Amino acid sequence: MENTKQCPYCAEEVKAEALICRYCFADFQSMAKEKKGDFVRLRLKAGEKSYAGDVFVPDYLSRVSDVLNDKKPFLVLVNAIEETRAIDVNVGFIAINKNQIESIRLANDQQTVGRPEIEARMSCFDHDIPKWRIDRQ
């Protein structure tokens, strides 16, 4: 089909005149704006798994929360690692449904350095509480 193009986000075929991808809701008009920006390292927990990866934050968005609250249903992580208790598994690229994300934080949050009360609170994310300790009455 000569009148189609491939979406750069989800790789689905869409009509060439489309302004928004019907699969991932990517806005083709703002593609030029999105070329400039920074990658931010995040750690997130989705279901039973924890991931660390880089998310792209375009210049026209000022915060990571703007990326999380946009209309796209998936959060795309690059250079992603699935964190397990024994070893970390290199995933590379992963798209996670935003509805499945339970918790999220910056991996290298410089605002918490040197503040012991916040560092202690943030370290709770690093160690999952065993289920047997929660179920005890």
CSV table of C-alpha atoms in Angstrom, one decimal:
chain,number,residue,atom,x,y,z
A,1,MET,CA,0.0,0.0,0.0
A,2,GLU,CA,1.6,3.2,-1.2
A,3,ASN,CA,-0.6,5.5,0.9
A,4,THR,CA,0.5,4.3,4.3
A,5,LYS,CA,3.4,5.1,6.6
A,6,GLN,CA,4.9,3.4,9.6
A,7,CYS,CA,4.4,4.9,13.1
A,8,PRO,CA,7.8,5.5,14.7
A,9,TYR,CA,6.6,4.6,18.1
A,10,CYS,CA,4.6,1.4,17.7
A,11,ALA,CA,5.7,0.4,14.1
A,12,GLU,CA,2.1,-0.1,12.9
A,13,GLU,CA,1.0,0.8,9.4
A,14,VAL,CA,-1.3,3.9,9.3
A,15,LYS,CA,-2.6,6.1,6.6
A,16,ALA,CA,-0.1,8.6,5.1
A,17,GLU,CA,-2.4,11.5,5.8
A,18,ALA,CA,-3.0,10.5,9.5
A,19,LEU,CA,-2.1,13.2,12.1
A,20,ILE,CA,-2.3,10.8,15.0
A,21,CYS,CA,-1.5,7.0,15.2
A,22,ARG,CA,-4.7,5.1,15.8
A,23,TYR,CA,-2.9,2.4,17.8
A,24,CYS,CA,-0.6,4.3,20.2
A,25,PHE,CA,-2.0,7.8,19.8
A,26,ALA,CA,1.3,9.3,18.8
A,27,ASP,CA,1.0,12.8,17.5
A,28,PHE,CA,2.8,13.0,14.1
A,29,GLN,CA,2.5,16.9,14.1
A,30,SER,CA,4.7,17.1,17.2
A,31,MET,CA,7.4,14.7,16.0
A,32,ALA,CA,9.7,17.6,15.1
A,33,LYS,CA,9.4,19.0,18.6
A,34,GLU,CA,10.2,15.6,20.2
A,35,LYS,CA,13.7,15.3,18.7
A,36,LYS,CA,15.2,17.5,21.3
A,37,GLY,CA,15.1,16.4,25.0
A,38,ASP,CA,16.8,14.3,27.5
A,39,PHE,CA,16.7,10.7,28.7
A,40,VAL,CA,15.9,10.3,32.4
A,41,ARG,CA,16.6,7.1,34.3
A,42,LEU,CA,13.6,5.6,36.1
A,43,ARG,CA,12.9,2.7,38.4
A,44,LEU,CA,9.3,1.3,38.4
A,45,LYS,CA,7.3,-1.6,39.7
A,46,ALA,CA,4.7,-3.1,37.5
A,47,GLY,CA,2.9,-6.1,38.9
A,48,GLU,CA,5.4,-8.6,40.3
A,49,LYS,CA,8.4,-7.2,38.3
A,50,SER,CA,10.7,-4.2,38.8
A,51,TYR,CA,12.4,-2.4,35.9
A,52,ALA,CA,15.0,0.3,35.5
A,53,GLY,CA,15.3,2.1,32.2
A,54,ASP,CA,15.6,5.4,30.4
A,55,VAL,CA,12.5,7.4,29.4
A,56,PHE,CA,12.7,10.2,26.8
A,57,VAL,CA,11.5,13.6,28.1
A,58,PRO,CA,11.1,16.1,25.2
A,59,ASP,CA,12.2,19.7,25.7
A,60,TYR,CA,8.6,21.0,25.5
A,61,LEU,CA,7.6,18.9,28.5
A,62,SER,CA,9.2,20.2,31.7
A,63,ARG,CA,8.8,17.1,34.0
A,64,VAL,CA,8.8,13.3,33.9
A,65,SER,CA,5.2,13.4,35.3
A,66,ASP,CA,4.1,15.2,32.1
A,67,VAL,CA,5.3,12.2,30.1
A,68,LEU,CA,3.5,9.8,32.5
A,69,ASN,CA,0.3,11.8,32.3
A,70,ASP,CA,0.2,12.2,28.5
A,71,LYS,CA,-2.5,10.5,26.4
A,72,LYS,CA,-0.3,7.6,25.3
A,73,PRO,CA,-1.3,4.3,27.0
A,74,PHE,CA,2.3,3.0,27.2
A,75,LEU,CA,5.5,4.1,28.8
A,76,VAL,CA,8.5,3.3,26.7
A,77,LEU,CA,11.8,2.4,28.5
A,78,VAL,CA,15.0,2.0,26.6
A,79,ASN,CA,18.2,0.4,28.0
A,80,ALA,CA,15.8,-1.4,30.3
A,81,ILE,CA,16.8,-3.9,32.9
A,82,GLU,CA,14.4,-6.3,34.7
A,83,GLU,CA,15.6,-6.3,38.3
A,84,THR,CA,15.3,-9.7,40.0
A,85,ARG,CA,16.6,-10.9,43.4
A,86,ALA,CA,19.4,-13.0,41.9
A,87,ILE,CA,20.5,-11.2,38.7
A,88,ASP,CA,19.5,-8.3,36.6
A,89,VAL,CA,18.2,-9.3,33.1
A,90,ASN,CA,18.9,-6.9,30.2
A,91,VAL,CA,15.7,-6.3,28.4
A,92,GLY,CA,16.8,-3.5,26.1
A,93,PHE,CA,13.4,-2.0,25.0
A,94,ILE,CA,10.1,-2.4,26.7
A,95,ALA,CA,6.7,-0.7,26.5
A,96,ILE,CA,4.7,-0.9,29.8
A,97,ASN,CA,1.0,-0.3,30.0
A,98,LYS,CA,0.7,2.8,32.3
A,99,ASN,CA,-2.3,1.2,34.0
A,100,GLN,CA,-0.1,-1.6,35.3
A,101,ILE,CA,2.5,0.7,37.0
A,102,GLU,CA,2.3,0.5,40.7
A,103,SER,CA,5.1,2.8,41.7
A,104,ILE,CA,7.8,4.9,40.0
A,105,ARG,CA,10.7,7.0,41.0
A,106,LEU,CA,13.9,8.6,39.6
A,107,ALA,CA,16.8,6.2,39.7
A,108,ASN,CA,19.4,8.9,40.4
A,109,ASP,CA,17.4,11.5,42.4
A,110,GLN,CA,19.9,14.2,43.4
A,111,GLN,CA,17.3,15.9,45.6
A,112,THR,CA,17.5,13.1,48.1
A,113,VAL,CA,21.3,13.0,48.5
A,114,GLY,CA,22.4,14.1,51.9
A,115,ARG,CA,18.9,14.1,53.4
A,116,PRO,CA,18.8,10.9,55.6
A,117,GLU,CA,15.1,11.1,56.3
A,118,ILE,CA,14.3,10.9,52.6
A,119,GLU,CA,17.0,8.4,51.8
A,120,ALA,CA,15.6,6.0,54.5
A,121,ARG,CA,12.1,6.4,53.0
A,122,MET,CA,13.3,5.8,49.5
A,123,SER,CA,15.3,2.7,50.5
A,124,CYS,CA,12.0,0.9,51.3
A,125,PHE,CA,11.4,0.7,47.6
A,126,ASP,CA,14.7,-1.2,47.1
A,127,HIS,CA,13.7,-4.1,49.3
A,128,ASP,CA,10.4,-5.8,48.8
A,129,ILE,CA,8.7,-6.9,52.0
A,130,PRO,CA,8.3,-10.7,51.9
A,131,LYS,CA,4.6,-11.8,51.5
A,132,TRP,CA,4.8,-14.0,54.6
A,133,ARG,CA,5.5,-10.9,56.8
A,134,ILE,CA,2.4,-9.1,55.4
A,135,ASP,CA,0.1,-12.1,55.9
A,136,ARG,CA,1.0,-12.6,59.6
A,137,GLN,CA,-1.7,-11.5,62.0
